Protein backbone atom coordinates (compact mmCIF):
# COMPACT_ATOMS: atom_id res chain seq x y z
CA UNK A 1 0.00 0.00 0.00
CA UNK A 2 1.28 3.47 -0.87
CA UNK A 3 1.49 5.83 2.11
CA UNK A 4 4.71 7.79 1.69
CA UNK A 5 5.45 9.63 -1.54
CA UNK A 6 8.55 11.59 -2.55
CA UNK A 7 8.19 14.23 -5.27
CA UNK A 8 11.44 15.15 -7.03
CA UNK A 9 11.24 18.48 -8.88
CA UNK A 10 9.09 21.36 -7.65
CA UNK A 11 8.62 23.59 -10.69
CA UNK A 12 5.28 24.12 -12.44
CA UNK A 13 3.85 20.70 -11.57
CA UNK A 14 5.32 19.58 -8.23
CA UNK A 15 3.62 21.88 -5.69
CA UNK A 16 0.02 21.32 -6.91
CA UNK A 17 0.65 17.59 -7.07
CA UNK A 18 2.00 17.60 -3.49
CA UNK A 19 -1.05 19.53 -2.24
CA UNK A 20 -3.49 17.15 -3.95
CA UNK A 21 -1.76 13.98 -2.72
CA UNK A 22 -1.74 15.29 0.87
CA UNK A 23 -5.52 15.79 0.63
CA UNK A 24 -5.63 12.07 -0.17
CA UNK A 25 -4.21 11.32 3.27
CA UNK A 26 -0.70 10.65 1.96
CA UNK A 27 2.60 11.73 3.47
CA UNK A 28 4.53 13.70 0.88
CA UNK A 29 8.17 14.71 0.95
CA UNK A 30 9.02 17.38 -1.64
CA UNK A 31 12.56 17.90 -2.96
CA UNK A 32 14.20 20.13 -5.57
CA UNK A 33 17.85 20.61 -6.43
CA UNK A 34 17.33 24.42 -6.50
CA UNK A 35 16.73 26.15 -3.13
CA UNK A 36 14.78 28.94 -4.89
CA UNK A 37 12.38 26.36 -6.33
CA UNK A 38 11.71 25.01 -2.83
CA UNK A 39 10.88 28.50 -1.58
CA UNK A 40 8.57 29.15 -4.56
CA UNK A 41 6.93 25.78 -4.01
CA UNK A 42 6.11 26.61 -0.37
CA UNK A 43 4.12 29.64 -1.57
CA UNK A 44 2.48 27.69 -4.41
CA UNK A 45 1.42 24.99 -1.95
CA UNK A 46 -0.64 27.52 0.02
CA UNK A 47 -2.33 28.76 -3.14
CA UNK A 48 -3.12 25.21 -4.27
CA UNK A 49 -4.59 24.40 -0.85
CA UNK A 50 -6.97 27.37 -1.20
CA UNK A 51 -8.11 26.07 -4.58
CA UNK A 52 -8.64 22.57 -3.17
CA UNK A 53 -10.80 24.09 -0.42
CA UNK A 54 -12.88 25.81 -3.12
CA UNK A 55 -13.17 22.49 -4.98
CA UNK A 56 -14.58 20.93 -1.82
CA UNK A 57 -11.68 18.49 -1.55
CA UNK A 58 -11.33 18.62 2.21
CA UNK A 59 -8.40 17.31 4.23
CA UNK A 60 -9.14 13.80 5.53
CA UNK A 61 -11.01 14.05 8.88
CA UNK A 62 -8.47 12.26 11.04
CA UNK A 63 -5.88 11.94 8.33
CA UNK A 64 -2.13 12.25 8.32
CA UNK A 65 -1.75 13.87 4.88
CA UNK A 66 1.26 16.21 5.04
CA UNK A 67 3.80 17.92 2.80
CA UNK A 68 7.35 18.27 4.08
CA UNK A 69 10.00 20.13 2.07
CA UNK A 70 13.64 19.10 2.08
CA UNK A 71 16.81 20.01 0.21
CA UNK A 72 18.33 16.58 0.90
CA UNK A 73 17.62 13.92 -1.74
CA UNK A 74 18.42 11.01 0.59
CA UNK A 75 16.02 12.33 3.22
CA UNK A 76 13.33 12.90 0.56
CA UNK A 77 13.31 9.33 -0.74
CA UNK A 78 14.05 7.53 2.51
CA UNK A 79 11.17 5.18 3.34
CA UNK A 80 9.10 6.29 0.33
CA UNK A 81 6.73 3.73 -1.22
CA UNK A 82 6.48 5.82 -4.39
CA UNK A 83 8.79 8.36 -6.00
CA UNK A 84 7.27 10.78 -8.53
CA UNK A 85 10.00 12.20 -10.76
CA UNK A 86 8.99 15.62 -11.98
CA UNK A 87 12.18 17.19 -13.38
CA UNK A 88 12.53 18.85 -16.83
CA UNK A 89 11.48 16.98 -19.97
CA UNK A 90 14.98 15.86 -20.86
CA UNK A 91 16.00 12.21 -20.78
CA UNK A 92 19.56 13.03 -19.62
CA UNK A 93 18.29 15.02 -16.62
CA UNK A 94 15.73 12.34 -15.76
CA UNK A 95 18.31 9.53 -16.09
CA UNK A 96 20.64 11.41 -13.71
CA UNK A 97 17.85 11.47 -11.13
CA UNK A 98 17.18 7.72 -11.53
CA UNK A 99 20.90 6.98 -11.07
CA UNK A 100 21.05 9.23 -8.01
CA UNK A 101 18.11 7.54 -6.27
CA UNK A 102 18.87 3.97 -7.34
CA UNK A 103 21.10 3.18 -4.36
CA UNK A 104 18.90 5.08 -1.90
CA UNK A 105 15.61 3.22 -2.36
CA UNK A 106 14.34 -0.33 -1.94
CA UNK A 107 14.19 -2.52 -5.05
CA UNK A 108 10.39 -2.56 -4.93
CA UNK A 109 9.88 1.20 -4.44
CA UNK A 110 7.74 2.33 -7.36
CA UNK A 111 9.33 5.06 -9.49
CA UNK A 112 6.82 7.03 -11.54
CA UNK A 113 7.63 9.70 -14.10
CA UNK A 114 5.38 12.66 -14.87
CA UNK A 115 6.99 12.88 -18.32
CA UNK A 116 4.80 14.64 -20.89
CA UNK A 117 5.63 12.03 -23.48
CA UNK A 118 9.05 10.35 -23.35
CA UNK A 119 8.27 6.64 -23.78
CA UNK A 120 8.55 4.83 -20.44
CA UNK A 121 10.52 2.05 -22.17
CA UNK A 122 13.31 4.60 -22.82
CA UNK A 123 13.24 5.92 -19.25
CA UNK A 124 13.29 2.52 -17.57
CA UNK A 125 16.55 1.65 -19.32
CA UNK A 126 18.21 3.96 -16.76
CA UNK A 127 17.07 2.33 -13.53
CA UNK A 128 17.57 -1.03 -11.87
CA UNK A 129 14.44 -3.13 -11.40
CA UNK A 130 12.66 -1.51 -14.38
CA UNK A 131 9.52 -3.51 -13.57
CA UNK A 132 8.76 -0.92 -10.86
CA UNK A 133 8.89 2.08 -13.21
CA UNK A 134 5.68 3.52 -14.66
CA UNK A 135 4.40 6.66 -16.37
CA UNK A 136 2.09 8.79 -14.20
CA UNK A 137 1.25 11.76 -16.39
CA UNK A 138 -0.66 14.52 -14.62
CA UNK A 139 -2.19 17.46 -16.43
CA UNK A 140 -1.52 21.11 -15.56
CA UNK A 141 -2.71 22.49 -13.09
CA UNK A 142 -2.32 19.17 -11.29
CA UNK A 143 -4.39 20.05 -8.22
CA UNK A 144 -7.39 20.90 -10.42
CA UNK A 145 -7.37 18.52 -13.41
CA UNK A 146 -8.60 15.12 -12.16
CA UNK A 147 -7.37 12.88 -15.01
CA UNK A 148 -3.99 11.12 -14.80
CA UNK A 149 -2.59 8.87 -17.55
CA UNK A 150 -0.90 5.65 -16.41
CA UNK A 151 1.57 4.11 -18.86
CA UNK A 152 3.55 0.87 -18.76
CA UNK A 153 6.88 0.53 -20.52
CA UNK A 154 7.96 -2.79 -22.05
CA UNK A 155 9.42 -3.93 -18.72
CA UNK A 156 6.80 -2.51 -16.32
CA UNK A 157 5.11 -5.18 -14.21
CA UNK A 158 1.29 -5.30 -14.51
CA UNK A 159 1.16 -5.04 -10.69
CA UNK A 160 2.97 -1.67 -10.82
CA UNK A 161 0.33 -0.31 -13.19
CA UNK A 162 -2.46 -1.71 -11.00
CA UNK A 163 -0.97 -0.17 -7.83
CA UNK A 164 -0.74 3.31 -9.38
CA UNK A 165 -4.21 3.04 -10.97
CA UNK A 166 -5.70 2.02 -7.60
CA UNK A 167 -3.85 4.79 -5.75
CA UNK A 168 -5.21 7.43 -8.15
CA UNK A 169 -8.74 6.05 -7.77
CA UNK A 170 -8.46 5.79 -3.99
CA UNK A 171 -7.91 9.55 -3.65
CA UNK A 172 -10.84 10.40 -5.91
CA UNK A 173 -8.97 11.06 -9.15
CA UNK A 174 -9.48 9.59 -12.60
CA UNK A 175 -6.84 7.13 -13.89
CA UNK A 176 -6.73 6.40 -17.62
CA UNK A 177 -4.53 3.43 -18.50
CA UNK A 178 -2.84 3.92 -21.89
CA UNK A 179 -2.46 0.57 -23.65
CA UNK A 180 0.65 1.31 -25.74
CA UNK A 181 3.78 3.24 -24.80
CA UNK A 182 3.61 5.68 -27.74
CA UNK A 183 5.46 9.07 -27.57
CA UNK A 184 3.18 11.71 -26.01
CA UNK A 185 0.85 8.94 -24.76
CA UNK A 186 -2.75 10.00 -25.57
CA UNK A 187 -3.42 13.38 -23.99
CA UNK A 188 -0.43 15.13 -25.51
CA UNK A 189 -0.79 13.47 -28.91
CA UNK A 190 -4.24 15.00 -29.13
CA UNK A 191 -3.18 18.33 -27.57
CA UNK A 192 -0.13 18.67 -29.80
CA UNK A 193 -2.15 17.94 -32.95
CA UNK A 194 -4.35 20.87 -31.94
CA UNK A 195 -1.41 23.11 -30.96
CA UNK A 196 0.47 22.38 -34.21
CA UNK A 197 -2.51 23.54 -36.24
CA UNK A 198 -3.16 26.56 -33.96
CA UNK A 199 0.44 27.79 -34.16
CA UNK A 200 0.45 27.25 -37.93
CA UNK A 201 -2.74 29.29 -38.42
CA UNK A 202 -1.33 32.20 -36.38
CA UNK A 203 2.05 31.96 -38.09
CA UNK A 204 0.45 32.04 -41.56
CA UNK A 205 -1.59 35.12 -40.60
CA UNK A 206 -4.94 33.35 -40.93
CA UNK A 207 -6.01 34.67 -37.51
CA UNK A 208 -4.82 36.86 -34.62
CA UNK A 209 -3.68 34.94 -31.46
CA UNK A 210 -6.50 36.40 -29.30
CA UNK A 211 -9.12 35.42 -31.90
CA UNK A 212 -7.64 31.92 -32.24
CA UNK A 213 -8.15 31.46 -28.48
CA UNK A 214 -11.74 32.75 -28.61
CA UNK A 215 -12.52 30.43 -31.53
CA UNK A 216 -11.03 27.32 -29.90
CA UNK A 217 -12.14 27.97 -26.30
CA UNK A 218 -15.76 28.77 -27.14
CA UNK A 219 -16.14 26.77 -30.37
CA UNK A 220 -14.33 23.59 -29.32
CA UNK A 221 -13.10 23.61 -25.71
CA UNK A 222 -16.36 24.46 -24.00
CA UNK A 223 -18.17 21.75 -25.98
CA UNK A 224 -15.47 19.11 -25.69
CA UNK A 225 -15.52 19.36 -21.87
CA UNK A 226 -19.01 17.87 -22.09
CA UNK A 227 -18.89 15.82 -25.30
CA UNK A 228 -15.57 13.98 -25.86
CA UNK A 229 -14.13 13.59 -29.41
CA UNK A 230 -15.52 10.10 -29.99
CA UNK A 231 -18.99 11.17 -28.84
CA UNK A 232 -18.64 14.38 -30.89
CA UNK A 233 -18.21 12.31 -34.06
CA UNK A 234 -21.59 10.74 -33.35
CA UNK A 235 -23.14 14.11 -32.49
CA UNK A 236 -21.96 15.66 -35.78
CA UNK A 237 -22.55 12.50 -37.84
CA UNK A 238 -19.85 10.27 -39.26
CA UNK A 239 -21.06 11.13 -42.78
CA UNK A 240 -20.19 14.80 -42.13
CA UNK A 241 -16.80 13.82 -40.71
CA UNK A 242 -16.16 11.65 -43.77
CA UNK A 243 -17.01 14.47 -46.20
CA UNK A 244 -15.02 17.19 -44.39
CA UNK A 245 -11.99 15.03 -43.62
CA UNK A 246 -11.87 13.87 -47.26
CA UNK A 247 -10.69 17.36 -48.35
CA UNK A 248 -9.52 18.97 -45.08
CA UNK A 249 -7.06 16.40 -43.70
CA UNK A 250 -4.74 16.92 -46.67
CA UNK A 251 -4.61 20.67 -45.96
CA UNK A 252 -3.87 20.47 -42.24
CA UNK A 253 -0.39 21.22 -40.94
CA UNK A 254 1.86 18.18 -41.08
CA UNK A 255 5.12 19.90 -40.19
CA UNK A 256 7.46 17.54 -38.34
CA UNK A 257 9.77 20.18 -36.86
CA UNK A 258 9.20 22.97 -34.33
CA UNK A 259 7.49 26.01 -35.88
CA UNK A 260 9.82 29.00 -36.60
CA UNK A 261 7.62 31.30 -34.48
CA UNK A 262 8.19 29.07 -31.43
CA UNK A 263 11.96 28.80 -32.09
CA UNK A 264 12.19 32.58 -32.45
CA UNK A 265 10.37 33.23 -29.16
CA UNK A 266 12.20 30.57 -27.13
CA UNK A 267 15.51 31.82 -28.62
CA UNK A 268 14.66 35.26 -27.22
CA UNK A 269 13.75 33.70 -23.80
CA UNK A 270 10.07 34.48 -24.36
CA UNK A 271 8.74 31.37 -22.61
CA UNK A 272 5.28 32.53 -21.55
CA UNK A 273 4.06 33.32 -18.05
CA UNK A 274 7.29 32.11 -16.43
CA UNK A 275 9.35 34.78 -18.26
CA UNK A 276 6.67 37.49 -18.53
CA UNK A 277 6.25 37.14 -22.29
CA UNK A 278 5.42 34.41 -24.80
CA UNK A 279 2.45 34.49 -27.15
CA UNK A 280 1.14 37.33 -24.94
CA UNK A 281 2.76 39.65 -22.33
CA UNK A 282 2.24 39.45 -18.55
CA UNK A 283 3.18 41.79 -15.70
CA UNK A 284 3.55 40.05 -12.30
CA UNK A 285 0.24 41.65 -11.19
CA UNK A 286 -1.53 40.42 -14.33
CA UNK A 287 -0.13 36.93 -13.84
CA UNK A 288 -1.42 36.77 -10.27
CA UNK A 289 -4.87 37.98 -11.29
CA UNK A 290 -4.96 35.67 -14.34
CA UNK A 291 -4.01 32.59 -12.33
CA UNK A 292 -6.64 33.35 -9.68
CA UNK A 293 -9.30 33.95 -12.35
CA UNK A 294 -8.41 30.73 -14.21
CA UNK A 295 -8.47 28.68 -11.00
CA UNK A 296 -11.86 30.15 -10.05
CA UNK A 297 -13.35 29.31 -13.46
CA UNK A 298 -11.83 25.81 -13.62
CA UNK A 299 -13.19 25.09 -10.13
CA UNK A 300 -16.67 26.32 -11.11
CA UNK A 301 -16.71 24.29 -14.35
CA UNK A 302 -15.45 21.16 -12.60
CA UNK A 303 -18.10 21.41 -9.91
CA UNK A 304 -20.78 21.63 -12.59
CA UNK A 305 -19.36 18.80 -14.71
CA UNK A 306 -19.27 16.61 -11.60
CA UNK A 307 -22.93 17.45 -10.91
CA UNK A 308 -22.08 19.17 -7.64
CA UNK A 309 -23.80 22.52 -8.52
N1 LIG B 1 4.36 22.16 -17.41
C1 LIG B 1 3.34 21.37 -17.74
O1 LIG B 1 2.25 21.84 -18.15
C2 LIG B 1 3.46 19.89 -17.58
C3 LIG B 1 4.69 19.28 -17.44
N2 LIG B 1 4.76 17.91 -17.31
C4 LIG B 1 6.04 17.24 -17.20
O2 LIG B 1 6.42 17.27 -15.83
C5 LIG B 1 7.85 17.37 -15.72
C6 LIG B 1 8.18 18.64 -14.96
O3 LIG B 1 7.66 19.73 -15.68
P1 LIG B 1 7.55 21.20 -15.04
O4 LIG B 1 7.11 21.12 -13.63
O5 LIG B 1 6.78 21.99 -16.03
O6 LIG B 1 9.09 21.63 -15.12
P2 LIG B 1 9.79 22.92 -14.50
O7 LIG B 1 10.93 23.25 -15.37
O8 LIG B 1 8.79 23.97 -14.15
O9 LIG B 1 10.34 22.35 -13.09
C7 LIG B 1 11.31 21.35 -13.00
C8 LIG B 1 11.96 21.43 -11.63
O10 LIG B 1 12.90 20.36 -11.54
C9 LIG B 1 14.02 20.85 -10.83
N3 LIG B 1 15.16 19.99 -11.12
C10 LIG B 1 15.96 19.98 -12.20
N4 LIG B 1 16.90 19.01 -12.08
C11 LIG B 1 16.65 18.40 -10.90
C12 LIG B 1 17.28 17.33 -10.20
N5 LIG B 1 18.33 16.68 -10.71
N6 LIG B 1 16.78 16.97 -9.01
C13 LIG B 1 15.71 17.61 -8.47
N7 LIG B 1 15.08 18.64 -9.09
C14 LIG B 1 15.56 19.02 -10.28
C15 LIG B 1 14.18 22.28 -11.27
O11 LIG B 1 14.93 23.03 -10.32
C16 LIG B 1 12.73 22.72 -11.39
O12 LIG B 1 12.28 23.32 -10.19
C17 LIG B 1 8.37 17.35 -17.15
O13 LIG B 1 8.70 16.05 -17.51
C18 LIG B 1 7.19 17.87 -17.95
O14 LIG B 1 7.23 17.47 -19.30
C19 LIG B 1 3.64 17.13 -17.23
C20 LIG B 1 2.40 17.70 -17.32
C21 LIG B 1 2.21 19.12 -17.57
C1 LIG C 1 1.67 22.72 -23.73
C2 LIG C 1 1.56 21.55 -22.80
N1 LIG C 1 2.45 20.56 -22.91
C3 LIG C 1 2.38 19.45 -22.13
C4 LIG C 1 1.37 19.31 -21.19
C5 LIG C 1 1.30 18.03 -20.46
O1 LIG C 1 0.22 17.56 -20.11
O2 LIG C 1 2.33 17.37 -20.33
C6 LIG C 1 0.45 20.35 -21.01
C7 LIG C 1 -0.64 20.34 -19.98
O3 LIG C 1 -1.55 21.18 -20.13
O4 LIG C 1 -0.65 19.61 -19.01
C8 LIG C 1 0.54 21.48 -21.86
O5 LIG C 1 -0.36 22.48 -21.78
PDB file of N, CA and C in Angstrom, residues 16 20 23 48 51-58 138-139 141-148 168-169 171-174 225-226 294-309:
ATOM      1  N   UNK A  16       1.448  21.656  -6.837  1.00  0.00           N
ATOM      2  CA  UNK A  16       0.016  21.322  -6.907  1.00  0.00           C
ATOM      3  C   UNK A  16      -0.206  19.832  -6.678  1.00  0.00           C
ATOM      4  N   UNK A  20      -2.373  18.066  -3.670  1.00  0.00           N
ATOM      5  CA  UNK A  20      -3.494  17.150  -3.945  1.00  0.00           C
ATOM      6  C   UNK A  20      -3.278  15.787  -3.288  1.00  0.00           C
ATOM      7  N   UNK A  23      -4.067  15.840   0.358  1.00  0.00           N
ATOM      8  CA  UNK A  23      -5.517  15.786   0.628  1.00  0.00           C
ATOM      9  C   UNK A  23      -6.050  14.348   0.520  1.00  0.00           C
ATOM     10  N   UNK A  48      -2.431  26.440  -3.817  1.00  0.00           N
ATOM     11  CA  UNK A  48      -3.119  25.209  -4.268  1.00  0.00           C
ATOM     12  C   UNK A  48      -4.089  24.707  -3.200  1.00  0.00           C
ATOM     13  N   UNK A  51      -7.304  26.534  -3.448  1.00  0.00           N
ATOM     14  CA  UNK A  51      -8.112  26.069  -4.584  1.00  0.00           C
ATOM     15  C   UNK A  51      -8.781  24.729  -4.244  1.00  0.00           C
ATOM     16  N   UNK A  52      -8.053  23.868  -3.554  1.00  0.00           N
ATOM     17  CA  UNK A  52      -8.636  22.567  -3.165  1.00  0.00           C
ATOM     18  C   UNK A  52      -9.797  22.773  -2.198  1.00  0.00           C
ATOM     19  N   UNK A  53      -9.676  23.765  -1.316  1.00  0.00           N
ATOM     20  CA  UNK A  53     -10.802  24.089  -0.424  1.00  0.00           C
ATOM     21  C   UNK A  53     -12.012  24.478  -1.271  1.00  0.00           C
ATOM     22  N   UNK A  54     -11.772  25.341  -2.273  1.00  0.00           N
ATOM     23  CA  UNK A  54     -12.876  25.810  -3.122  1.00  0.00           C
ATOM     24  C   UNK A  54     -13.492  24.651  -3.910  1.00  0.00           C
ATOM     25  N   UNK A  55     -12.669  23.680  -4.240  1.00  0.00           N
ATOM     26  CA  UNK A  55     -13.174  22.494  -4.977  1.00  0.00           C
ATOM     27  C   UNK A  55     -13.961  21.557  -4.065  1.00  0.00           C
ATOM     28  N   UNK A  56     -13.888  21.803  -2.770  1.00  0.00           N
ATOM     29  CA  UNK A  56     -14.584  20.926  -1.821  1.00  0.00           C
ATOM     30  C   UNK A  56     -13.812  19.648  -1.542  1.00  0.00           C
ATOM     31  N   UNK A  57     -12.502  19.674  -1.854  1.00  0.00           N
ATOM     32  CA  UNK A  57     -11.677  18.495  -1.552  1.00  0.00           C
ATOM     33  C   UNK A  57     -11.029  18.744  -0.195  1.00  0.00           C
ATOM     34  N   UNK A  58     -11.732  18.294   0.840  1.00  0.00           N
ATOM     35  CA  UNK A  58     -11.329  18.617   2.211  1.00  0.00           C
ATOM     36  C   UNK A  58     -10.182  17.730   2.663  1.00  0.00           C
ATOM     37  N   UNK A 138       0.356  13.586 -15.109  1.00  0.00           N
ATOM     38  CA  UNK A 138      -0.658  14.515 -14.619  1.00  0.00           C
ATOM     39  C   UNK A 138      -0.862  15.607 -15.670  1.00  0.00           C
ATOM     40  N   UNK A 139      -1.939  16.358 -15.515  1.00  0.00           N
ATOM     41  CA  UNK A 139      -2.188  17.464 -16.429  1.00  0.00           C
ATOM     42  C   UNK A 139      -2.169  18.758 -15.631  1.00  0.00           C
ATOM     43  N   UNK A 141      -3.254  22.500 -14.447  1.00  0.00           N
ATOM     44  CA  UNK A 141      -2.709  22.488 -13.090  1.00  0.00           C
ATOM     45  C   UNK A 141      -3.092  21.202 -12.352  1.00  0.00           C
ATOM     46  N   UNK A 142      -2.101  20.532 -11.775  1.00  0.00           N
ATOM     47  CA  UNK A 142      -2.322  19.167 -11.291  1.00  0.00           C
ATOM     48  C   UNK A 142      -3.251  19.034 -10.088  1.00  0.00           C
ATOM     49  N   UNK A 143      -3.464  20.150  -9.354  1.00  0.00           N
ATOM     50  CA  UNK A 143      -4.391  20.053  -8.218  1.00  0.00           C
ATOM     51  C   UNK A 143      -5.837  20.246  -8.669  1.00  0.00           C
ATOM     52  N   UNK A 144      -6.024  20.635  -9.944  1.00  0.00           N
ATOM     53  CA  UNK A 144      -7.395  20.904 -10.420  1.00  0.00           C
ATOM     54  C   UNK A 144      -7.858  19.871 -11.447  1.00  0.00           C
ATOM     55  N   UNK A 145      -6.966  19.450 -12.336  1.00  0.00           N
ATOM     56  CA  UNK A 145      -7.374  18.525 -13.408  1.00  0.00           C
ATOM     57  C   UNK A 145      -7.372  17.101 -12.836  1.00  0.00           C
ATOM     58  N   UNK A 146      -8.501  16.406 -12.880  1.00  0.00           N
ATOM     59  CA  UNK A 146      -8.599  15.119 -12.164  1.00  0.00           C
ATOM     60  C   UNK A 146      -8.064  13.902 -12.924  1.00  0.00           C
ATOM     61  N   UNK A 147      -7.775  14.046 -14.215  1.00  0.00           N
ATOM     62  CA  UNK A 147      -7.369  12.881 -15.013  1.00  0.00           C
ATOM     63  C   UNK A 147      -5.852  12.687 -14.948  1.00  0.00           C
ATOM     64  N   UNK A 148      -5.421  11.448 -14.770  1.00  0.00           N
ATOM     65  CA  UNK A 148      -3.991  11.120 -14.798  1.00  0.00           C
ATOM     66  C   UNK A 148      -3.789   9.895 -15.689  1.00  0.00           C
ATOM     67  N   UNK A 168      -4.555   6.242  -7.561  1.00  0.00           N
ATOM     68  CA  UNK A 168      -5.212   7.427  -8.150  1.00  0.00           C
ATOM     69  C   UNK A 168      -6.713   7.383  -7.841  1.00  0.00           C
ATOM     70  N   UNK A 169      -7.303   6.214  -8.051  1.00  0.00           N
ATOM     71  CA  UNK A 169      -8.738   6.045  -7.767  1.00  0.00           C
ATOM     72  C   UNK A 169      -9.048   6.274  -6.295  1.00  0.00           C
ATOM     73  N   UNK A 171      -7.846   8.161  -4.151  1.00  0.00           N
ATOM     74  CA  UNK A 171      -7.906   9.546  -3.651  1.00  0.00           C
ATOM     75  C   UNK A 171      -8.897  10.383  -4.472  1.00  0.00           C
ATOM     76  N   UNK A 172      -9.753   9.699  -5.216  1.00  0.00           N
ATOM     77  CA  UNK A 172     -10.844  10.399  -5.909  1.00  0.00           C
ATOM     78  C   UNK A 172     -10.466  11.008  -7.240  1.00  0.00           C
ATOM     79  N   UNK A 173      -9.353  10.548  -7.833  1.00  0.00           N
ATOM     80  CA  UNK A 173      -8.966  11.060  -9.150  1.00  0.00           C
ATOM     81  C   UNK A 173      -9.266  10.003 -10.217  1.00  0.00           C
ATOM     82  N   UNK A 174      -9.003  10.378 -11.462  1.00  0.00           N
ATOM     83  CA  UNK A 174      -9.481   9.589 -12.598  1.00  0.00           C
ATOM     84  C   UNK A 174      -8.315   8.984 -13.391  1.00  0.00           C
ATOM     85  N   UNK A 225     -15.515  19.702 -23.306  1.00  0.00           N
ATOM     86  CA  UNK A 225     -15.523  19.356 -21.875  1.00  0.00           C
ATOM     87  C   UNK A 225     -16.748  18.507 -21.542  1.00  0.00           C
ATOM     88  N   UNK A 226     -17.773  18.610 -22.362  1.00  0.00           N
ATOM     89  CA  UNK A 226     -19.014  17.866 -22.090  1.00  0.00           C
ATOM     90  C   UNK A 226     -19.157  16.670 -23.038  1.00  0.00           C
ATOM     91  N   UNK A 294      -8.347  32.055 -13.555  1.00  0.00           N
ATOM     92  CA  UNK A 294      -8.414  30.730 -14.213  1.00  0.00           C
ATOM     93  C   UNK A 294      -8.788  29.641 -13.206  1.00  0.00           C
ATOM     94  N   UNK A 295      -8.171  29.706 -12.022  1.00  0.00           N
ATOM     95  CA  UNK A 295      -8.469  28.682 -11.003  1.00  0.00           C
ATOM     96  C   UNK A 295      -9.947  28.752 -10.627  1.00  0.00           C
ATOM     97  N   UNK A 296     -10.454  29.982 -10.445  1.00  0.00           N
ATOM     98  CA  UNK A 296     -11.861  30.146 -10.047  1.00  0.00           C
ATOM     99  C   UNK A 296     -12.785  29.542 -11.122  1.00  0.00           C
ATOM    100  N   UNK A 297     -12.488  29.820 -12.380  1.00  0.00           N
ATOM    101  CA  UNK A 297     -13.350  29.310 -13.462  1.00  0.00           C
ATOM    102  C   UNK A 297     -13.233  27.788 -13.600  1.00  0.00           C
ATOM    103  N   UNK A 298     -12.000  27.269 -13.495  1.00  0.00           N
ATOM    104  CA  UNK A 298     -11.831  25.809 -13.616  1.00  0.00           C
ATOM    105  C   UNK A 298     -12.550  25.087 -12.472  1.00  0.00           C
ATOM    106  N   UNK A 299     -12.484  25.683 -11.277  1.00  0.00           N
ATOM    107  CA  UNK A 299     -13.188  25.088 -10.129  1.00  0.00           C
ATOM    108  C   UNK A 299     -14.693  25.079 -10.395  1.00  0.00           C
ATOM    109  N   UNK A 300     -15.219  26.218 -10.872  1.00  0.00           N
ATOM    110  CA  UNK A 300     -16.671  26.320 -11.110  1.00  0.00           C
ATOM    111  C   UNK A 300     -17.114  25.315 -12.174  1.00  0.00           C
ATOM    112  N   UNK A 301     -16.340  25.219 -13.262  1.00  0.00           N
ATOM    113  CA  UNK A 301     -16.707  24.288 -14.348  1.00  0.00           C
ATOM    114  C   UNK A 301     -16.643  22.845 -13.845  1.00  0.00           C
ATOM    115  N   UNK A 302     -15.581  22.552 -13.080  1.00  0.00           N
ATOM    116  CA  UNK A 302     -15.446  21.161 -12.597  1.00  0.00           C
ATOM    117  C   UNK A 302     -16.602  20.786 -11.678  1.00  0.00           C
ATOM    118  N   UNK A 303     -16.984  21.715 -10.826  1.00  0.00           N
ATOM    119  CA  UNK A 303     -18.096  21.405  -9.906  1.00  0.00           C
ATOM    120  C   UNK A 303     -19.365  21.123 -10.706  1.00  0.00           C
ATOM    121  N   UNK A 304     -19.583  21.861 -11.770  1.00  0.00           N
ATOM    122  CA  UNK A 304     -20.785  21.631 -12.588  1.00  0.00           C
ATOM    123  C   UNK A 304     -20.675  20.297 -13.340  1.00  0.00           C
ATOM    124  N   UNK A 305     -19.514  20.049 -13.938  1.00  0.00           N
ATOM    125  CA  UNK A 305     -19.356  18.795 -14.708  1.00  0.00           C
ATOM    126  C   UNK A 305     -19.510  17.569 -13.805  1.00  0.00           C
ATOM    127  N   UNK A 306     -19.129  17.727 -12.531  1.00  0.00           N
ATOM    128  CA  UNK A 306     -19.271  16.605 -11.597  1.00  0.00           C
ATOM    129  C   UNK A 306     -20.669  16.542 -10.987  1.00  0.00           C
ATOM    130  N   UNK A 307     -21.546  17.462 -11.416  1.00  0.00           N
ATOM    131  CA  UNK A 307     -22.928  17.453 -10.915  1.00  0.00           C
ATOM    132  C   UNK A 307     -23.036  17.915  -9.484  1.00  0.00           C
ATOM    133  N   UNK A 308     -22.044  18.725  -9.036  1.00  0.00           N
ATOM    134  CA  UNK A 308     -22.076  19.171  -7.639  1.00  0.00           C
ATOM    135  C   UNK A 308     -22.688  20.559  -7.496  1.00  0.00           C
ATOM    136  N   UNK A 309     -23.120  21.211  -8.609  1.00  0.00           N
ATOM    137  CA  UNK A 309     -23.797  22.517  -8.518  1.00  0.00           C
ATOM    138  C   UNK A 309     -25.090  22.412  -9.279  1.00  0.00           C
TER     139      UNK A 309
END
